[in-house]
XYZ file of C-alpha atoms in Angstrom:
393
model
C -3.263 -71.739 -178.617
C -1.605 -74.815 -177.727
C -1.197 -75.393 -173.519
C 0.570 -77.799 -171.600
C -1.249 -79.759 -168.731
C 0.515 -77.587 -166.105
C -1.431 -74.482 -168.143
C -4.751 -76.382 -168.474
C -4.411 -76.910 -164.627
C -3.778 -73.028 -164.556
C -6.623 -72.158 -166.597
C -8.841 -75.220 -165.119
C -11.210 -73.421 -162.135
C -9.438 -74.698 -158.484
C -11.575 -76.654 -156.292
C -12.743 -73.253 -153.969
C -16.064 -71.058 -152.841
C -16.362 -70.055 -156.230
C -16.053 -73.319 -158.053
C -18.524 -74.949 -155.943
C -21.120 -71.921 -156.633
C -20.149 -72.981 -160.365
C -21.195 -76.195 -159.738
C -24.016 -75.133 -158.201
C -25.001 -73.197 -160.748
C -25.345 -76.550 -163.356
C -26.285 -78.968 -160.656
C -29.364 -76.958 -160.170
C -30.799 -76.483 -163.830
C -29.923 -80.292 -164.115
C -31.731 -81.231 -161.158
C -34.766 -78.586 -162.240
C -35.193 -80.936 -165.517
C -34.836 -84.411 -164.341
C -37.664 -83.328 -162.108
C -39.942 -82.103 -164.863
C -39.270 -84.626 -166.844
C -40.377 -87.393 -164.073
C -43.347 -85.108 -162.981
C -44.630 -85.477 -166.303
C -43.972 -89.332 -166.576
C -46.055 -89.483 -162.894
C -48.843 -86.927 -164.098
C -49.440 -89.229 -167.312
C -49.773 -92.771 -167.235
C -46.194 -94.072 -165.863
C -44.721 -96.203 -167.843
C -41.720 -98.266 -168.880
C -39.633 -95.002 -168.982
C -40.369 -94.173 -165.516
C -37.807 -95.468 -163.495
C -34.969 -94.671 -165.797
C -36.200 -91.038 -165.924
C -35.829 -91.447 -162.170
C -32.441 -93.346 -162.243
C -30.745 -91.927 -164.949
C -31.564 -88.649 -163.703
C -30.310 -89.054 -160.741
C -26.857 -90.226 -161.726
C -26.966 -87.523 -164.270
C -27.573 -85.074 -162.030
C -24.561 -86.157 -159.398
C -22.573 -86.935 -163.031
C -22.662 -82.860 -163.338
C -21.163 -82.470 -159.522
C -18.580 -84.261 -161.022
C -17.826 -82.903 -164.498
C -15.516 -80.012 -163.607
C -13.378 -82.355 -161.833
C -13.571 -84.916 -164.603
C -14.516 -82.987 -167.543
C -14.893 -85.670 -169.965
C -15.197 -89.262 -168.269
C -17.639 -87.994 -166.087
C -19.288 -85.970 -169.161
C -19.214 -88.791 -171.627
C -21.273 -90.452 -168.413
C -23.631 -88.424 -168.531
C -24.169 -88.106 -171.823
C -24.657 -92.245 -172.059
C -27.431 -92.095 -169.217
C -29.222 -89.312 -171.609
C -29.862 -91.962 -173.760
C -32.727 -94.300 -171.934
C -33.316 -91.150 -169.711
C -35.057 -88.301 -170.785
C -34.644 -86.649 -167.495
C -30.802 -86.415 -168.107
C -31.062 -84.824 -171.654
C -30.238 -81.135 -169.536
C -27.480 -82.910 -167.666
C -25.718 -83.895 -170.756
C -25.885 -80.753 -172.555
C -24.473 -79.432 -169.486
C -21.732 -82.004 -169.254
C -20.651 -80.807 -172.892
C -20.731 -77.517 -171.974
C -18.279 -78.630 -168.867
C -15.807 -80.109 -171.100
C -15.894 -76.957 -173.672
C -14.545 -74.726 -170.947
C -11.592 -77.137 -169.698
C -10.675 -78.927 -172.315
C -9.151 -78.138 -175.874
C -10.980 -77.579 -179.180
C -10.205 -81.252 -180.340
C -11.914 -82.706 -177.285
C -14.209 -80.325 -176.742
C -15.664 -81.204 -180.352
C -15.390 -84.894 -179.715
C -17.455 -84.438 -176.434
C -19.811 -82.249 -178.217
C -20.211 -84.531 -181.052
C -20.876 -87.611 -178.586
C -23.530 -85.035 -177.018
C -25.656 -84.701 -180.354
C -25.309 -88.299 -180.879
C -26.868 -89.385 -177.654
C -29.537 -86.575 -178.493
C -30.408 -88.443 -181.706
C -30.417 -91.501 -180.392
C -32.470 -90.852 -177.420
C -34.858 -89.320 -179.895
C -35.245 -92.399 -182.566
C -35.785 -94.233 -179.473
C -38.694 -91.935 -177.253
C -40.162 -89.975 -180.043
C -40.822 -86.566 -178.555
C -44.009 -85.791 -180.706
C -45.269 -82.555 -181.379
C -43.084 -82.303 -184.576
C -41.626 -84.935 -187.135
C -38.094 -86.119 -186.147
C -35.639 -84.604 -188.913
C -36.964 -81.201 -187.059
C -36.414 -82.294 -183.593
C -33.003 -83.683 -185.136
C -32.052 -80.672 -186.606
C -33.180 -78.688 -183.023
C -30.775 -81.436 -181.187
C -27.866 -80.669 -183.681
C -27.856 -77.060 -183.495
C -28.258 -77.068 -179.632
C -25.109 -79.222 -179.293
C -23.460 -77.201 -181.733
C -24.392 -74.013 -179.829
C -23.332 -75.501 -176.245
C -20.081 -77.036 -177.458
C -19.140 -73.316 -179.452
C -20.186 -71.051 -176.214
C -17.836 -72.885 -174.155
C -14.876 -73.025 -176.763
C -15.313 -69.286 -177.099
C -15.833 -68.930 -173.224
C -12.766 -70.868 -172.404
C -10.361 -68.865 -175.359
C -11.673 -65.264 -173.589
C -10.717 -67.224 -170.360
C -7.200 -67.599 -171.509
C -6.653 -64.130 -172.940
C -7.947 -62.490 -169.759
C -5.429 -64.697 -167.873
C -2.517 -64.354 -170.939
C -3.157 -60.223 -170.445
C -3.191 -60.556 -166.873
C 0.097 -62.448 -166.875
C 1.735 -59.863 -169.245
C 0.628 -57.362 -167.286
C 2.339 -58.849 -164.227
C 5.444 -59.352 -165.902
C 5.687 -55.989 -166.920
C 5.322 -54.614 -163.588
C 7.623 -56.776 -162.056
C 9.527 -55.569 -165.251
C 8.870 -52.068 -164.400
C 10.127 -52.470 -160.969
C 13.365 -54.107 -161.443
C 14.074 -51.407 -164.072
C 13.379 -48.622 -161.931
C 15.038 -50.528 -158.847
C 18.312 -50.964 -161.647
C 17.788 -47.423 -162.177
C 18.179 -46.445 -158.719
C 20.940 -48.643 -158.123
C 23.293 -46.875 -160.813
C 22.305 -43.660 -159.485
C 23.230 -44.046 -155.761
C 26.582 -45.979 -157.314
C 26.766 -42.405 -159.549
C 26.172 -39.923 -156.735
C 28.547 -41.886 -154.718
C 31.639 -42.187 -156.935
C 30.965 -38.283 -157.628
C 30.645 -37.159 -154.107
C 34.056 -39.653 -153.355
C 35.849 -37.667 -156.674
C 34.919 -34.254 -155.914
C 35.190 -34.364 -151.689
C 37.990 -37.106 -151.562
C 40.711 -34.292 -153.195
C 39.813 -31.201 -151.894
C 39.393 -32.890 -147.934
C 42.768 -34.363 -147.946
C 44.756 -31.107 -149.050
C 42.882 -30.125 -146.010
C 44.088 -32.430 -144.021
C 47.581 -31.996 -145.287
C 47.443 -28.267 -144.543
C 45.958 -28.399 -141.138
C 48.384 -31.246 -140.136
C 51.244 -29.372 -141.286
C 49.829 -26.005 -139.147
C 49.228 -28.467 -136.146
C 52.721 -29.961 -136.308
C 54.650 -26.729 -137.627
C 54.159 -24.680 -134.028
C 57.233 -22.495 -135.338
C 56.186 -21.312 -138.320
C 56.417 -17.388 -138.869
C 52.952 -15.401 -139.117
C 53.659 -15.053 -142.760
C 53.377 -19.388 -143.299
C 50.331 -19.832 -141.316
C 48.492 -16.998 -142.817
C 49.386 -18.321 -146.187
C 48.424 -22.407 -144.934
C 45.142 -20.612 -143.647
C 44.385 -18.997 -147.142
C 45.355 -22.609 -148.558
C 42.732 -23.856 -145.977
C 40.108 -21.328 -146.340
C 40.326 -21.972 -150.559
C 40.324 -25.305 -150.203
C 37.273 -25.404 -148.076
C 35.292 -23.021 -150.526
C 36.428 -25.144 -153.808
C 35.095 -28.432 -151.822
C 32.039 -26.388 -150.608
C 31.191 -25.119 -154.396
C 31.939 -28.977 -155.386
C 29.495 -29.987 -153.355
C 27.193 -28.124 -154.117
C 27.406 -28.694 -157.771
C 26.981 -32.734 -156.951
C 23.696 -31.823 -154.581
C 22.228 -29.605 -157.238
C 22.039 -32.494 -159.587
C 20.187 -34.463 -156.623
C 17.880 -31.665 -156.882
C 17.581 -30.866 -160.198
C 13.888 -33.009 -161.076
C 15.827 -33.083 -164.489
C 19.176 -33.899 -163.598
C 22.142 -33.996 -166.752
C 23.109 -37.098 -168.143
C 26.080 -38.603 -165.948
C 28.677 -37.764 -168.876
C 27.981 -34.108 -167.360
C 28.897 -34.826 -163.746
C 32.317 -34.120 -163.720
C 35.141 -31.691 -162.352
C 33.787 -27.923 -161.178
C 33.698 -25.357 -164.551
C 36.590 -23.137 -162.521
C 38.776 -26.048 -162.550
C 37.630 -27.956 -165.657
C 39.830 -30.478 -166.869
C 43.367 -28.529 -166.277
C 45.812 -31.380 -165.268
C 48.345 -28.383 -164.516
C 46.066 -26.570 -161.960
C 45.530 -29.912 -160.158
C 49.093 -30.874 -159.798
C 50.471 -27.349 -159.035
C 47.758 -27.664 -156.077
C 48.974 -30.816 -154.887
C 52.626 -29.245 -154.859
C 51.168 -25.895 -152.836
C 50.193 -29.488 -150.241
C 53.638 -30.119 -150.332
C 53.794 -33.058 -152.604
C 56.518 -33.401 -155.259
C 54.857 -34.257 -158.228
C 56.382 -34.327 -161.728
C 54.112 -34.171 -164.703
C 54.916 -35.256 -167.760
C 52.040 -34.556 -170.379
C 53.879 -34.566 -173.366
C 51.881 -32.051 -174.806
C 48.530 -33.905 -174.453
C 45.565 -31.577 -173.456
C 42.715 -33.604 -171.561
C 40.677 -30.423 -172.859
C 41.106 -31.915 -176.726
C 39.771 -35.565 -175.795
C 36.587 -36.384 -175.602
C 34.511 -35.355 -172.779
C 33.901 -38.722 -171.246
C 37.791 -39.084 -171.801
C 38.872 -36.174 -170.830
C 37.119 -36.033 -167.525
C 37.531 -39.881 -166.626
C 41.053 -38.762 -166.931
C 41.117 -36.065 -165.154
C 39.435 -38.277 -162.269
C 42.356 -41.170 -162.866
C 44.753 -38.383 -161.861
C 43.200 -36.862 -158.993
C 42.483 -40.719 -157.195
C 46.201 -41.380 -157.354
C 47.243 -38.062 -156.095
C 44.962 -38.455 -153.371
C 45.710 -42.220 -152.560
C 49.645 -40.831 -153.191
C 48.821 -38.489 -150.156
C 47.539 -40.671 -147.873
C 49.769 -43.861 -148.383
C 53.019 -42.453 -149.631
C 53.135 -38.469 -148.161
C 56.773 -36.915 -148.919
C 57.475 -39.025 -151.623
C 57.569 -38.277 -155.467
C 55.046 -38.515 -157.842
C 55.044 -38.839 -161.148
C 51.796 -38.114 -163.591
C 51.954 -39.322 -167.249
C 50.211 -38.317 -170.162
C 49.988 -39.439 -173.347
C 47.574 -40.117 -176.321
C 46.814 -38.554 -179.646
C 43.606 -38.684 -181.900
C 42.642 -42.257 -183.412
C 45.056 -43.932 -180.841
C 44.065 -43.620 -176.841
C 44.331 -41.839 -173.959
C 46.515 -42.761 -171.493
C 47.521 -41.688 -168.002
C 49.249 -43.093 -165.499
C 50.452 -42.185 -161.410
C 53.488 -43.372 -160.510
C 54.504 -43.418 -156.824
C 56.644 -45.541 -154.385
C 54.462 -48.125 -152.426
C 55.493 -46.147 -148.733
C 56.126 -43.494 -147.680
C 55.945 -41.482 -143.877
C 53.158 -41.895 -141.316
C 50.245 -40.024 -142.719
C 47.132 -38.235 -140.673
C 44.948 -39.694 -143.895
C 46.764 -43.425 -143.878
C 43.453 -45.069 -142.015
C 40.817 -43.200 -143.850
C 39.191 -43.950 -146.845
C 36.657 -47.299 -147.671
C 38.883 -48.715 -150.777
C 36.139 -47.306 -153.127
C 37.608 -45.019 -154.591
C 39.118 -47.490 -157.774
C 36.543 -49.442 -158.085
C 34.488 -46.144 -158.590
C 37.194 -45.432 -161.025
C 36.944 -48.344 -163.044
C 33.472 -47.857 -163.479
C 34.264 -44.773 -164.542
C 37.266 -45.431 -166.556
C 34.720 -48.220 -168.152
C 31.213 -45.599 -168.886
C 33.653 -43.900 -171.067
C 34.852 -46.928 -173.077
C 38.236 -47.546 -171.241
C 39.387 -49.849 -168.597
C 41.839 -49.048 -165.551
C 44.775 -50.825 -164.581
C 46.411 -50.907 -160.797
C 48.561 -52.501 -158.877
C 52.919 -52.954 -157.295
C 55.564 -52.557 -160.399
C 58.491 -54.589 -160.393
C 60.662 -51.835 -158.620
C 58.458 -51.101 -155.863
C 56.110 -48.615 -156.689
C 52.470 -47.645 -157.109
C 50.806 -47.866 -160.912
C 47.353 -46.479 -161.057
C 46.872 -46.060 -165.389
C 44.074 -45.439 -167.290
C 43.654 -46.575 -170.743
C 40.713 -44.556 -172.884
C 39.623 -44.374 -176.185
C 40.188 -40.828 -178.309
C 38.342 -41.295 -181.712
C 40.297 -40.057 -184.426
C-alpha cells in the first residue's frame, strides 16, 4: 500500500495524551535495562565499559523520547550508541520497533537491518559469555527480525482499521446525501402533484363563485346550477386530495409514474375541456383523433397535466378569451400538445395568485417522462404552452 506523506502524517500517532503514554510505555522498558545493565557493571568489578553503559544509556534512553517524532534519525541514534553501550541494546530494539510502525516496509527493513548490525557488532566487541557467539548471533538476528516484522504487521492493521474506518465514513456521508436527495425529489413530487391536482379544480371555483358574487341578477335556476358546479367542484378537489395525502401515508407509496389524474377523470382531455367551458371559458379542442388513453402512461398523463396548467394559467391571465388545445401524435413519432391563448385578457379574481411553479413543475414533469416543454409569446401575440413527448412505436 503505497501512501503519500500527507497519509503517513495521517496514519503517524499526533503529538497528544495518548502518544505521550506511548512513549511512556518504551521510555520505561528502555530506562528498566540501561539500569540493569549498569547495576551489574557496579555489582562486578567496574570497568572500562562503565561509563558508556552509563552514557550511552542515557542518550539512548532520551533517543526513545524522541523516536516517534523522528522515527529514523533519532532511531538510527540509538541504534549507534548500542554499540559501545550495552545498556542501550533495549533502546535500540525499541527504536526499530519505532520506525516499523511509522515508516514504510523499505525503511522499516533498512532500520531493522542497521538494528541487527549494531547487535553483532556490539557482540564481537563485549562478548556476552554464557554461549559461543554464532548462537548469540543467531539470537540477535532473529530478535531484530521479530521486532522489525511486529511493527510492519502492526502498522499495515493500523492502516486497514483507519482505510475501513474511512470507507465507512464515506458511506454514511454517502448514505445521507442519498437519503437527503431522496427527500428532496419527494417534497419537489408531492408539491408539483398537490399544485396539478388543487391548482384546476380551485380556480373553476373561483370562477364560479366570482361569477355568483358579481351576477346578483341571476334567476334561482343559474345559481342553483353555479352552486351544483361549486359543490362538484369542491368534492372532485376534496377526492384529489385525498388521493395525493394517501400516498403521503401509504408506508409503501406507488412509484411517481402512478401519481397522476383521479381514476373518475383519468386521462379524458374531453371531460377536462367541457369543464372548463361549464367555467365559462371558450375553449376549442382540436385532438385530431389522438387518445392520451393510447400513449404511454408517463405520456399520457404528463399530457394530460400540460393541458390542465395552460387552462388554468388561461383562466387566470387571459379569462373571456379563446383557447385553443392541440393534439397530435401517433405511435413511433411523439406526442404533442399544445395551449394556445392570447397573452390578455379581462381583470381576473385569480390574476395575483399563483407562485410561477406551476411550469417549472411541468417541465420536470414533461422531462420524468422523456419529453421536454416549451413556453413562451408567439409572434402574433399569444400564449404557447406545448409539450413534446415520446410515444414508442
Amino acid at each position: 500500500m503505497s501512501l503519500t506523506s500527507a497519509d503517513e502524517a495521517r496514519i503517524g500517532w499526533i503529538w497528544s495524551r495518548g502518544g505521550r503514554v506511548v512513549d511512556l510505555g518504551g521510555f520505561v522498558p528502555a530506562l528498566a535495562a540501561a539500569v540493569a545493565v549498569v547495576w551489574g557493571d557496579l555489582a562486578g568489578a567496574p570497568g572500562r565499559h562503565l561509563a558508556a553503559d552509563l552514557v550511552g544509556g542515557a542518550a539512548a534512553c532520551a533517543g526513545v523520547w524522541l523516536c516517534r517524532r523522528w522515527p529514523v534519525s533519532a532511531g538510527l541514534g540509538v541504534i549507534a550508541l548500542s554499540v559501545p553501550a550495552a545498556s542501550a541494546s533495549v533502546a535500540a530494539g525499541i527504536a526499530a520497533l519505532i520506525a516499523a510502525l511509522h515508516r514504510r516496509p523499505r525503511v522499516a527493513i533498512a532500520v531493522g537491518a542497521a538494528g541487527v548490525g549494531a547487535t553483532l557488532a556490539r557482540f564481537a566487541l563485549r562478548p556476552p559469555g554464557l554461549a559461543p557467539y554464532p548462537v548469540w548471533a543467531l539470537v540477535g538476528v532473529l530478535f531484530g527480525v521479530a521486532v522489525t516484522v511486529w511493527g510492519m504487521l502492526a502498522r499495515t492493521r493500523r492502516e486497514l482499521v483507519l482505510s475501513l474506518t474511512e470507507r465507512a465514513h464515506r458511506a454514511e456521508a454517502d448514505q445521507r446525501l442519498r437519503a437527503e436527495e431522496a427527500r428532496r425529489a419527494e417534497r419537489l413530487e408531492i408539491a408539483r402533484e398537490m399544485h396539478d391536482v388543487l391548482a384546476h379544480r380551485l380556480s373553476l371555483l373561483v370562477v364560479h363563485a366570482g361569477a355568483l358574487e358579481f351576477n346578483v341578477d341571476a334567476t334561482p335556476g343559474r345559481v342553483a346550477e353555479a352552486a351544483g358546479v361549486i359543490r362538484s367542484s369542491a368534492r372532485l378537489a376534496l377526492e384529489e386530495l385525498r388521493t395525493v395525502v394517501s400516498v403521503l401515508r401509504d408506508p409503501a407509496p406507488p412509484p411517481p409514474s402512478s401519481t397522476g389524474p383521479p381514476p373518475g377523470g383519468g386521462v379524458d382531455l374531453g371531460a377536462l375541456v367541457e369543464e372548463s367551458r361549464r367555467a365559462g371559458m371558450r375553449v376549442d379542442l382540436r385532438d385530431h383523433g389522438v387518445r392520451l388513453s393510447e400513449a404511454p402512461d408517463a405520456a399520457g398523463r404528463a399530457a394530460y397535466r400540460i393541458v390542465q396548467e395552460g387552462l388554468t394559467n388561461a383562466r387566470k391571465h387571459a379569462p373571456g378569451r379563446p383557447v385553443t388545445v392541440l393534439v397530435s401524435g401517433a405511435r413511433g413519432v411523439e406526442l404533442v400538445v399544445e395551449v394556445r391563448n392570447p397573452l390578455h385578457g379581462g381583470p381576473s379574481a385569480l390574476a395575483g395568485t399563483g407562485a410561477g411553479a406551476g411550469l417549472a413543475g411541468l417541465a420536470e414533469r414533461a422531462s420524468l417522462a422523456g419529453g421536454r416543454l416549451e413556453w413562451g409569446e408567439t409572434a402574433d401575440g399569444a400564449f404557447r404552452l406545448a409539450g413534446r413527448l415520446p410515444w414508442p412505436r
